[in-house]
Short mmCIF file of N, CA and C in Angstrom, two decimals:
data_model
loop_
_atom_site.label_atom_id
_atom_site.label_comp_id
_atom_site.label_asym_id
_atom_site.label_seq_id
_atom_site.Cartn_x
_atom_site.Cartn_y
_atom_site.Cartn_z
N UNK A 14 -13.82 19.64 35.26
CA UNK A 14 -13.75 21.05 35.58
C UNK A 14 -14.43 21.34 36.91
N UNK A 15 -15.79 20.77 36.98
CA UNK A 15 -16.30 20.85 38.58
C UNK A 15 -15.30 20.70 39.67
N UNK A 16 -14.41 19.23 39.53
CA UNK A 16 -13.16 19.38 40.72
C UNK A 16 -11.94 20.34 40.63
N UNK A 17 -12.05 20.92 39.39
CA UNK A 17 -10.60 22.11 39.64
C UNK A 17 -11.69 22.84 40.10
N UNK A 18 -12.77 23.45 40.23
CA UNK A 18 -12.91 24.45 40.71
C UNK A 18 -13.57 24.29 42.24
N UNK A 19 -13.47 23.36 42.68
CA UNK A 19 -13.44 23.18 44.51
C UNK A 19 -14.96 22.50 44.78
N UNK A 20 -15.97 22.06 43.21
CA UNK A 20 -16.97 21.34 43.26
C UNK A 20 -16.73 19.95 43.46
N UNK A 21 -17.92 18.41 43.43
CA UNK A 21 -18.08 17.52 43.61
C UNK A 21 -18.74 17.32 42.77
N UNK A 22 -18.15 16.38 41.70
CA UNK A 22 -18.82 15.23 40.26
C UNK A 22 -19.48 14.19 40.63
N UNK A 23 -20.65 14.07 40.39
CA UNK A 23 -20.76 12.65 40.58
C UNK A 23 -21.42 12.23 39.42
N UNK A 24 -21.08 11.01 38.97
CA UNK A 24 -21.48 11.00 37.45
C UNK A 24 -23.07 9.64 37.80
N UNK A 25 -23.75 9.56 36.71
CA UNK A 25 -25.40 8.86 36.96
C UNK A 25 -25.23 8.15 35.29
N UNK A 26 -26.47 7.34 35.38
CA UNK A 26 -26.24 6.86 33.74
C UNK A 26 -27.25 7.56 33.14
N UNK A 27 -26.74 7.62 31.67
CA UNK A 27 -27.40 8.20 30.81
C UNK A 27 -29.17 8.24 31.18
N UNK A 28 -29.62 9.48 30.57
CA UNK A 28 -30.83 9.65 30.99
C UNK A 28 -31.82 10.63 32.25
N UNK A 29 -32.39 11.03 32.15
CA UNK A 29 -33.20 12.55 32.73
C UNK A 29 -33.32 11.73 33.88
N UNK A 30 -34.33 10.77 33.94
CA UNK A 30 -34.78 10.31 35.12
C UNK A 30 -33.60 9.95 36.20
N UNK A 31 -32.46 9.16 35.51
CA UNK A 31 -31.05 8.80 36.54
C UNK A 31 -30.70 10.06 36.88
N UNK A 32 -30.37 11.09 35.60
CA UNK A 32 -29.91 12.11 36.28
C UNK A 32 -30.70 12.80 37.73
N UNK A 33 -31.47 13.09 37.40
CA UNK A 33 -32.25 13.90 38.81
C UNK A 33 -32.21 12.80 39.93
N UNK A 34 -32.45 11.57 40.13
CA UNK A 34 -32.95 10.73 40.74
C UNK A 34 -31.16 11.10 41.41
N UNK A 35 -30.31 10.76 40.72
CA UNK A 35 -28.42 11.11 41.38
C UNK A 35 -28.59 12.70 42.03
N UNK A 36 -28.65 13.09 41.38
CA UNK A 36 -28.90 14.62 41.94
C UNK A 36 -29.54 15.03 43.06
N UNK A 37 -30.88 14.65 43.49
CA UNK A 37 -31.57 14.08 44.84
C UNK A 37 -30.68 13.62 45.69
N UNK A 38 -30.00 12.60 45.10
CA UNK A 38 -29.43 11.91 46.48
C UNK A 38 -28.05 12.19 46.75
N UNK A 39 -27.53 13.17 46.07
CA UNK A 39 -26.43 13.95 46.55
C UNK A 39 -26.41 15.27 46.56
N UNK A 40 -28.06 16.02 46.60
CA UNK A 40 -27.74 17.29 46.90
C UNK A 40 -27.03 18.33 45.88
N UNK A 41 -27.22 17.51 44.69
CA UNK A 41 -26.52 19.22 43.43
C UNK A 41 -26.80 19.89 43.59
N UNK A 42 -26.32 21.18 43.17
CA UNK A 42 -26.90 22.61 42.67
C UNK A 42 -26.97 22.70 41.03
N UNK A 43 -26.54 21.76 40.27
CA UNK A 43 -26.50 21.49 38.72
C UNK A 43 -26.57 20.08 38.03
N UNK A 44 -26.60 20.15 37.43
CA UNK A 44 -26.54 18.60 36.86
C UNK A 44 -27.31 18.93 35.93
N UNK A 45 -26.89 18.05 34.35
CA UNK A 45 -27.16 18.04 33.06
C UNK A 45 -26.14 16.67 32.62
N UNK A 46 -26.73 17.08 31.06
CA UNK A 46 -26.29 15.09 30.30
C UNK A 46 -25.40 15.84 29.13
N UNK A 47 -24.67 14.57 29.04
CA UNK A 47 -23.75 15.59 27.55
C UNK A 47 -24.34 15.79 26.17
N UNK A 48 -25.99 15.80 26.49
CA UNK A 48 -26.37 16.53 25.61
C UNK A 48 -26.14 18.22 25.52
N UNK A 49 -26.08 18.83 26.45
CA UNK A 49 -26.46 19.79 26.69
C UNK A 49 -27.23 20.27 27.59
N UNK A 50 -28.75 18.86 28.09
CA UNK A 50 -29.32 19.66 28.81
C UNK A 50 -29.01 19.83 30.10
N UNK A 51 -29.50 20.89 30.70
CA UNK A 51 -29.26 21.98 31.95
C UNK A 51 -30.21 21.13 32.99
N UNK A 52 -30.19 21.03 33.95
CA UNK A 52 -31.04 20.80 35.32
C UNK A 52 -30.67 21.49 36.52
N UNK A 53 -31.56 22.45 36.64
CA UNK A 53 -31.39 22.99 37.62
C UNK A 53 -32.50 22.99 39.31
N UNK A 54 -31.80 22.69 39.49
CA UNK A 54 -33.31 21.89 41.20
C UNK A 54 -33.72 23.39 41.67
N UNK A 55 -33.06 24.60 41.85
CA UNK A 55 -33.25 25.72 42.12
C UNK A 55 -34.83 26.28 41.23
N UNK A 56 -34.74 25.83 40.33
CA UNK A 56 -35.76 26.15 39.33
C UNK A 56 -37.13 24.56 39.81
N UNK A 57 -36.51 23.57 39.01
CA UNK A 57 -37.23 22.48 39.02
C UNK A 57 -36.32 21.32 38.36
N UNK A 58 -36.41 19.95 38.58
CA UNK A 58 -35.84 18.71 38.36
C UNK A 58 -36.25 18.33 36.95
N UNK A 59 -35.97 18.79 35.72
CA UNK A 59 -36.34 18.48 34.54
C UNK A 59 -34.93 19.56 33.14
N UNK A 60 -34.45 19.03 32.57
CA UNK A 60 -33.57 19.45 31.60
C UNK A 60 -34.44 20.97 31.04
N UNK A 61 -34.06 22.11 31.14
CA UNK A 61 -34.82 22.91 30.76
C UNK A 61 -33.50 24.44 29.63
N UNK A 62 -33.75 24.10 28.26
CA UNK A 62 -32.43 24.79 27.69
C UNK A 62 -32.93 26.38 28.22
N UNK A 63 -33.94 26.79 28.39
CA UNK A 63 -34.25 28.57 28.72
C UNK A 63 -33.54 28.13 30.54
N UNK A 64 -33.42 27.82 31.07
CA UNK A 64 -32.60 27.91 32.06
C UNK A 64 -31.05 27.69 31.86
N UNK A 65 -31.05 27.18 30.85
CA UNK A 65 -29.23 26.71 30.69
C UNK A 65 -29.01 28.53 29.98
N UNK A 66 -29.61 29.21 29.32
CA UNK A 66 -29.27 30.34 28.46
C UNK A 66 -29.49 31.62 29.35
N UNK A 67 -30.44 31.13 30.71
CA UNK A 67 -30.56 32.29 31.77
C UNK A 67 -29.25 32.38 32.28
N UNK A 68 -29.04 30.93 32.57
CA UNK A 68 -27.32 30.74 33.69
C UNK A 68 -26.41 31.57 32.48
N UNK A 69 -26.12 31.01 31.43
CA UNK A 69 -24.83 31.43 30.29
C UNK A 69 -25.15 33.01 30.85
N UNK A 70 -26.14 33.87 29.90
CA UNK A 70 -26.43 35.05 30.23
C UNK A 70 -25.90 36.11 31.53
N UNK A 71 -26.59 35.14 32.27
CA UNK A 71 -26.31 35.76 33.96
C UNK A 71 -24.95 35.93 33.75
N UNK A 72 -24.14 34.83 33.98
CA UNK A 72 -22.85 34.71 33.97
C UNK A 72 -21.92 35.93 33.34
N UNK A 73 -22.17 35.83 32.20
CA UNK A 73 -21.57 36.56 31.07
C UNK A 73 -21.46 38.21 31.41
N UNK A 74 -22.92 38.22 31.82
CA UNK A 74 -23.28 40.08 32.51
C UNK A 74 -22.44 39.87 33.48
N UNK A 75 -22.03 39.27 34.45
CA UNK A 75 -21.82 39.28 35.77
C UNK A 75 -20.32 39.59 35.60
N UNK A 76 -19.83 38.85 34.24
CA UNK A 76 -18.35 38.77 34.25
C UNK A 76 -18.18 39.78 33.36
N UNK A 77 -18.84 40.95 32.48
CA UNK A 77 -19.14 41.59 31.98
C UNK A 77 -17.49 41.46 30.53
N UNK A 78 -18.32 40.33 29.88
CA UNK A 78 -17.14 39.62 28.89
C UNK A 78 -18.40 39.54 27.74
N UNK A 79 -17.76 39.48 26.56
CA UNK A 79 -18.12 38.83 25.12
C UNK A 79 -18.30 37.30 25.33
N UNK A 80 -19.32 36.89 24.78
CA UNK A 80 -19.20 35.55 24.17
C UNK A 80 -17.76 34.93 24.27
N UNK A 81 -17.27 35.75 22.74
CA UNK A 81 -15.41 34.72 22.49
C UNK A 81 -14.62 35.00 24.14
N UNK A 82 -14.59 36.20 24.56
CA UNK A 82 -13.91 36.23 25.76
C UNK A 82 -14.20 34.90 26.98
N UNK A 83 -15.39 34.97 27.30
CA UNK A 83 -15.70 33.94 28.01
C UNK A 83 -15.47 32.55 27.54
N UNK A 84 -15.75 32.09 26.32
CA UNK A 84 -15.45 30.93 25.89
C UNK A 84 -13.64 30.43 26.21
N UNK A 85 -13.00 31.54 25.65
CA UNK A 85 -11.67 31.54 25.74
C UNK A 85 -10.84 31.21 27.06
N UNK A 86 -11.83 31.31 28.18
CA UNK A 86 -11.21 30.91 29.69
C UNK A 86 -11.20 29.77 29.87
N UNK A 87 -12.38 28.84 28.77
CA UNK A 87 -12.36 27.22 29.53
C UNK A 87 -11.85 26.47 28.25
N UNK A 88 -10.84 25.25 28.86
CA UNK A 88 -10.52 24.59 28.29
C UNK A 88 -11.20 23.74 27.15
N UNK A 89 -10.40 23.84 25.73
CA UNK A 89 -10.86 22.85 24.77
C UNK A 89 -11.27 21.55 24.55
N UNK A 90 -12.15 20.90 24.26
CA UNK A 90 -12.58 19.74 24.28
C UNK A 90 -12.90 19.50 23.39
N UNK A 91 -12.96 18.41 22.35
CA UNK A 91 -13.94 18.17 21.56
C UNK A 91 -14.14 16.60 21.25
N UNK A 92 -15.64 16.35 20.96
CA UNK A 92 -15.87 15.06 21.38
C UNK A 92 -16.06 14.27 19.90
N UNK A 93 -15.42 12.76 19.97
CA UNK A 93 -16.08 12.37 18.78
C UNK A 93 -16.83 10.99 18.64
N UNK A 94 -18.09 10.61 18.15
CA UNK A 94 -19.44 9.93 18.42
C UNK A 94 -19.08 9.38 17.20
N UNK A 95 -18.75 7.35 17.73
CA UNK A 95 -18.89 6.58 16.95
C UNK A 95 -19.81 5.31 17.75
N UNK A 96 -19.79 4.23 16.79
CA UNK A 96 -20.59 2.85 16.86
C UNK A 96 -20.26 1.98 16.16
N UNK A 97 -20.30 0.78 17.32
CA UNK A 97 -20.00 -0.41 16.21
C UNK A 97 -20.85 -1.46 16.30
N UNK A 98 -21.12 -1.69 15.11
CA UNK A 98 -22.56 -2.55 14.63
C UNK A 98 -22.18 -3.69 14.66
N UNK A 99 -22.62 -4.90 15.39
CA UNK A 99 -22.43 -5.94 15.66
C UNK A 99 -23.48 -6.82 15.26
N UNK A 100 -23.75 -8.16 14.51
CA UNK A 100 -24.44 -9.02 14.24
C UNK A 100 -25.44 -9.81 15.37
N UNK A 101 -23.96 -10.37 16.42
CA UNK A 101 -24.85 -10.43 17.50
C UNK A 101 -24.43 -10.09 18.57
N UNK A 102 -25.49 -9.87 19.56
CA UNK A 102 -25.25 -8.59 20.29
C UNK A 102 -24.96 -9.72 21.66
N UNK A 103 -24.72 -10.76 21.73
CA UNK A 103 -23.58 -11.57 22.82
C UNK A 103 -22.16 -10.90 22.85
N UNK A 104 -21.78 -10.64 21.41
CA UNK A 104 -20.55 -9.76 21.57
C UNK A 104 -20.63 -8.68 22.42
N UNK A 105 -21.18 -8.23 22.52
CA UNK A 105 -21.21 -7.09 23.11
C UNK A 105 -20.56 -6.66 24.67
N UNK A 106 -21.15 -7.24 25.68
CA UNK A 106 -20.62 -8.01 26.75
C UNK A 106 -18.98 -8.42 26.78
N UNK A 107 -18.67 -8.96 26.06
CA UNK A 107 -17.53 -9.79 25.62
C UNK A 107 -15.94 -8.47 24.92
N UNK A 108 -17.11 -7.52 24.40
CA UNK A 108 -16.48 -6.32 23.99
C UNK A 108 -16.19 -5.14 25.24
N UNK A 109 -17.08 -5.44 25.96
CA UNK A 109 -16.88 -4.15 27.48
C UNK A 109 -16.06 -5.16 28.52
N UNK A 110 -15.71 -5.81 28.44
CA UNK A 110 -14.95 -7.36 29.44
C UNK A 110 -13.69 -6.88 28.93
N UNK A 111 -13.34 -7.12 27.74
CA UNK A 111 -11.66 -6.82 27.37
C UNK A 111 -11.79 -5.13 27.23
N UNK A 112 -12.44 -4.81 27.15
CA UNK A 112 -11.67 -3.24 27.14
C UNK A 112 -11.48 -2.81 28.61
N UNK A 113 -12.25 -3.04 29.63
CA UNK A 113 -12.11 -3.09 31.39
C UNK A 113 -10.34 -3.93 31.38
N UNK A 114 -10.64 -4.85 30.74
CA UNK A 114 -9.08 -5.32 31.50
C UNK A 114 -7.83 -5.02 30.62
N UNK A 115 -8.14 -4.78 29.49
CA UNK A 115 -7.02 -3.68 28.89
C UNK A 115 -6.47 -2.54 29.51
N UNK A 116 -8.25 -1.48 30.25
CA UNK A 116 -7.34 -0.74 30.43
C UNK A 116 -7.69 -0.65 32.27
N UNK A 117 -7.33 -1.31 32.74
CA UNK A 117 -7.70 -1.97 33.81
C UNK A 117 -6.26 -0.57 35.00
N UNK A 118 -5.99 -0.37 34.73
CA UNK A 118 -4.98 0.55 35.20
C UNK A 118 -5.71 2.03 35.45
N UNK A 119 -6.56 2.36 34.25
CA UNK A 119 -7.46 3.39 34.39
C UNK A 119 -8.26 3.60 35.04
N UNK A 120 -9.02 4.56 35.23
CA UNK A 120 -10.03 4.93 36.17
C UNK A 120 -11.31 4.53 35.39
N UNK A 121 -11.86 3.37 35.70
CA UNK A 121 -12.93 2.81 35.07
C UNK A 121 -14.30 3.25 35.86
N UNK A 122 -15.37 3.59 35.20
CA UNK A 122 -16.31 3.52 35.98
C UNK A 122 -17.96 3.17 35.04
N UNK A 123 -18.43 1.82 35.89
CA UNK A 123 -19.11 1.17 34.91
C UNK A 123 -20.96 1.06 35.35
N UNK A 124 -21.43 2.45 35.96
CA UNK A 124 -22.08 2.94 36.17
C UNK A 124 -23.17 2.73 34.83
N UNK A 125 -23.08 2.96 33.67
CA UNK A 125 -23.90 2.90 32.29
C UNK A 125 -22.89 2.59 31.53
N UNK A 126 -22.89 1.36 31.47
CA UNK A 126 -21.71 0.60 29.98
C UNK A 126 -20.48 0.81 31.15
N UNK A 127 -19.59 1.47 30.06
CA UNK A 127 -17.86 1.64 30.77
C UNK A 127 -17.20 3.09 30.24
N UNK A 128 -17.01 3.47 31.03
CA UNK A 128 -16.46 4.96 31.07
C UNK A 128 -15.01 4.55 31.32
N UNK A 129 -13.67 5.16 30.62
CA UNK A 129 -12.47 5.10 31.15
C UNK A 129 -12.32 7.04 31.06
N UNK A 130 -11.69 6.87 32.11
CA UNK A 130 -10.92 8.28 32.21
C UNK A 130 -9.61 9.02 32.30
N UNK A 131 -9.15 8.62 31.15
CA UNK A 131 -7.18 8.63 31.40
C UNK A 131 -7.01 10.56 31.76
N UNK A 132 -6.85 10.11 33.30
CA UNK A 132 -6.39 12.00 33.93
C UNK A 132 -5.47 12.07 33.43
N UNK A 133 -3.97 11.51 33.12
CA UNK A 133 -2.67 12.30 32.55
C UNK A 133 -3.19 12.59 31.58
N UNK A 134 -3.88 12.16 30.34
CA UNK A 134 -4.13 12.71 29.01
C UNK A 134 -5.25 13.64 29.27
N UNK A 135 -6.13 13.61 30.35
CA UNK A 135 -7.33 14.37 29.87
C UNK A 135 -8.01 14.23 28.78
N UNK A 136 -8.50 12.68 28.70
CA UNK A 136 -9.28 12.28 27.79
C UNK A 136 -10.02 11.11 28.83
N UNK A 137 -10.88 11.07 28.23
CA UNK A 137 -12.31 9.91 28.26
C UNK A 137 -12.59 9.36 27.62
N UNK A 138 -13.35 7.78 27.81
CA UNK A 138 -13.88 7.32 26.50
C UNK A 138 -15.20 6.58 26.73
N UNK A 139 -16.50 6.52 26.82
CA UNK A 139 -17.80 6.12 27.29
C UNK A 139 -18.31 5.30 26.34
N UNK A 140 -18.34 3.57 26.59
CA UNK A 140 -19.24 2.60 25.87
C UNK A 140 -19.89 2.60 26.20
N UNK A 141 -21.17 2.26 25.41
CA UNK A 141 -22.84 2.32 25.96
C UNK A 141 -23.47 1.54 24.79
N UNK A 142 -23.80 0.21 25.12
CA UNK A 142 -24.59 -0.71 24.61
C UNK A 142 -26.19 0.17 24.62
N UNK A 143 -26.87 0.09 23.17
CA UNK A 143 -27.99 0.49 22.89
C UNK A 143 -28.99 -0.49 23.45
N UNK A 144 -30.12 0.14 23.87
CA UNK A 144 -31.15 -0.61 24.33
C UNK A 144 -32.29 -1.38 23.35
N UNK A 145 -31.94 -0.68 22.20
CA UNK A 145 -33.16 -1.26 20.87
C UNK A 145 -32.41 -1.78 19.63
N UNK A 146 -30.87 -1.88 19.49
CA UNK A 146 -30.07 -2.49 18.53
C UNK A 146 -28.84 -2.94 19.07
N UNK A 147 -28.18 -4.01 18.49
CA UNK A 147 -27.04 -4.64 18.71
C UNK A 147 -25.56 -3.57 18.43
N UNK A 148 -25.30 -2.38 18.97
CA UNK A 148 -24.51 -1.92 18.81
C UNK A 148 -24.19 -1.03 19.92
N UNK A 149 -22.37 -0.88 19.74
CA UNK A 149 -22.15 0.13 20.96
C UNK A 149 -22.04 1.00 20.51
N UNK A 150 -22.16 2.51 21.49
CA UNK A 150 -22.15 3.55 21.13
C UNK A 150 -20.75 3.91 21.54
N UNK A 151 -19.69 4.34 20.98
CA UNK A 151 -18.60 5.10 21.60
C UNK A 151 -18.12 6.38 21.86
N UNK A 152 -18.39 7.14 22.85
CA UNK A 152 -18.49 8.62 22.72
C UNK A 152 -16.17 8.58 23.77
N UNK A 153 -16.09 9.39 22.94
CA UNK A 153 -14.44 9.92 23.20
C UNK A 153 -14.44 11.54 23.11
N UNK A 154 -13.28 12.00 24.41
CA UNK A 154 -13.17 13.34 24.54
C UNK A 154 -12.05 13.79 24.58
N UNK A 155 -11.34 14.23 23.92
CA UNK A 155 -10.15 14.73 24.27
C UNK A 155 -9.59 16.34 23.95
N UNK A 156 -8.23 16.84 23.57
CA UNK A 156 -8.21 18.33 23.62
C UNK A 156 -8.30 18.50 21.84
N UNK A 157 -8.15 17.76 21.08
CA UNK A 157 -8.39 18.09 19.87
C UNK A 157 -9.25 16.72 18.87
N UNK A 158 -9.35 17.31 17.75
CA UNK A 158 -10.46 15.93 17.10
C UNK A 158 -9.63 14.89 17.00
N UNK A 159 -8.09 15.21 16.36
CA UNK A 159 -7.12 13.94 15.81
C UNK A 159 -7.09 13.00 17.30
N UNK A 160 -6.71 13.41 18.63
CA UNK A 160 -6.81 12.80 19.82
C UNK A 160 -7.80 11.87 20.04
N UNK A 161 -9.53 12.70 20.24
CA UNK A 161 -10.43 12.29 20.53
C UNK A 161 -11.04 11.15 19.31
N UNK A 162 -10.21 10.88 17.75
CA UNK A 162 -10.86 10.11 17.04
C UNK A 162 -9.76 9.10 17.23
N UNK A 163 -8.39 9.31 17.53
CA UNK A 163 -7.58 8.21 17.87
C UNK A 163 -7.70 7.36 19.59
N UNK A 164 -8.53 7.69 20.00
CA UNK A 164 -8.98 7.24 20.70
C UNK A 164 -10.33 6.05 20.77
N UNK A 165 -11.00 6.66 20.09
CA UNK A 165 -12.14 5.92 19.94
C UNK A 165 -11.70 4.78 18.92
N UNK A 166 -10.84 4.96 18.06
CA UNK A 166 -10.03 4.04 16.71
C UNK A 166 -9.72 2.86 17.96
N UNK A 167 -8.81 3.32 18.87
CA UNK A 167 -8.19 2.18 19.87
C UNK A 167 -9.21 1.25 20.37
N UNK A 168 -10.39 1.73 20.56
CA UNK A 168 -11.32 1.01 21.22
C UNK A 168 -12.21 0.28 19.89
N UNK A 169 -12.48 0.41 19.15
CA UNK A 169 -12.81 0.42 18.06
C UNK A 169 -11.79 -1.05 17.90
N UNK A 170 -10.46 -0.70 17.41
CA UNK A 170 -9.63 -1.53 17.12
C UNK A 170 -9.88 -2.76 18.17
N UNK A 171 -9.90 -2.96 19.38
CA UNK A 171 -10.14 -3.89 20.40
C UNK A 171 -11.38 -4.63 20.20
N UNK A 172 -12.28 -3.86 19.42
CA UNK A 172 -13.76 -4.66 19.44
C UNK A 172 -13.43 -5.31 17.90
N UNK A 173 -12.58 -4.83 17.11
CA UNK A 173 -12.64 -5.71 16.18
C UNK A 173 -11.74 -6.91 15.87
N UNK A 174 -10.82 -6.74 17.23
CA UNK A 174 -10.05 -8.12 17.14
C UNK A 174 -10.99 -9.28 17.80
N UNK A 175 -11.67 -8.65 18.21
CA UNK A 175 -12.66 -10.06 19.62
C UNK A 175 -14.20 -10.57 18.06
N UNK A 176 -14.47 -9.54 17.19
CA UNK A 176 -15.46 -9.13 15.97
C UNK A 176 -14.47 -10.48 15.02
N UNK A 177 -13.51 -10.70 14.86
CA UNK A 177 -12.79 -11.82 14.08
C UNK A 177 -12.66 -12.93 14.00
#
């Protein structure tokens, strides 16, 4: 959404410290994690939700809309958060290797784990090997849940043929 609207994305890996530390060195005016939290450098370099609810607020007065009204302008998304638990975590590696060259056509970007970004569908899909257990995390986005969980199934499905 930042590039339809005439902004510049630049994506950092998971985490407060990457985030700001990316943000610094390209000059945002925003940046936050798909948690939710907000960073705003205007204020200070730290995730702060009473600044994410000042911006909503502001906004909202400014556009002098309801809640549902405003929600209703931006496109649907919804995300769905799986993992796959692996014995040993050599797989793992071996699991982000074939999904890169599966979908090797896509817009890969392997910044923290492997991000694919299929633009015709307008979906995403973000592996992220855990730092304290043998498992990946699979976060998928697409315009509805059946999409965004058949998505993550595909990737899912790929780690369990290499899991055999």
């Amino acid at each position: 959404m930042t590039e339809q609207y005439g902004g510049k994305y630049y994506a950092a890996a998971v985490g407060e410290v990457n985030v700001t530390t990316k943000m610094r060195e390209c000059g945002a005016l925003i940046g936050g994690e798909g948690n939710g939290g907000v960073i705003y450098p205007a204020l200070h370099y730290g995730r702060d939700a009473m600044v994410g609810v000042a911006l909503f607020l502001t906004n909202l007065a400014y556009k002098k809309m309801k809640v549902s009204e405003l929600r209703a302008t931006y496109p649907e998304y919804v995300i769905a958060k799986n993992k796959i638990e692996l014995s040993d975590s050599a797989l793992i590696d071996k699991i982000l290797d074939e999904v890169k060259t599966v979908y090797a056509a896509e817009d890969i970007n392997t910044i923290d784990g492997v991000k694919i970004s299929f633009e015709s569908r307008k979906e995403w899909v973000h592996l992220r090997r855990s730092n304290t257990e043998p498992i990946i995390r699979i976060y998928a986005e697409a315009a509805t849940q059946d999409a965004a969980d058949a998505l993550a199934k595909e990737i899912i499905d790929i780690a369990n043929d290499i899991i055999r």
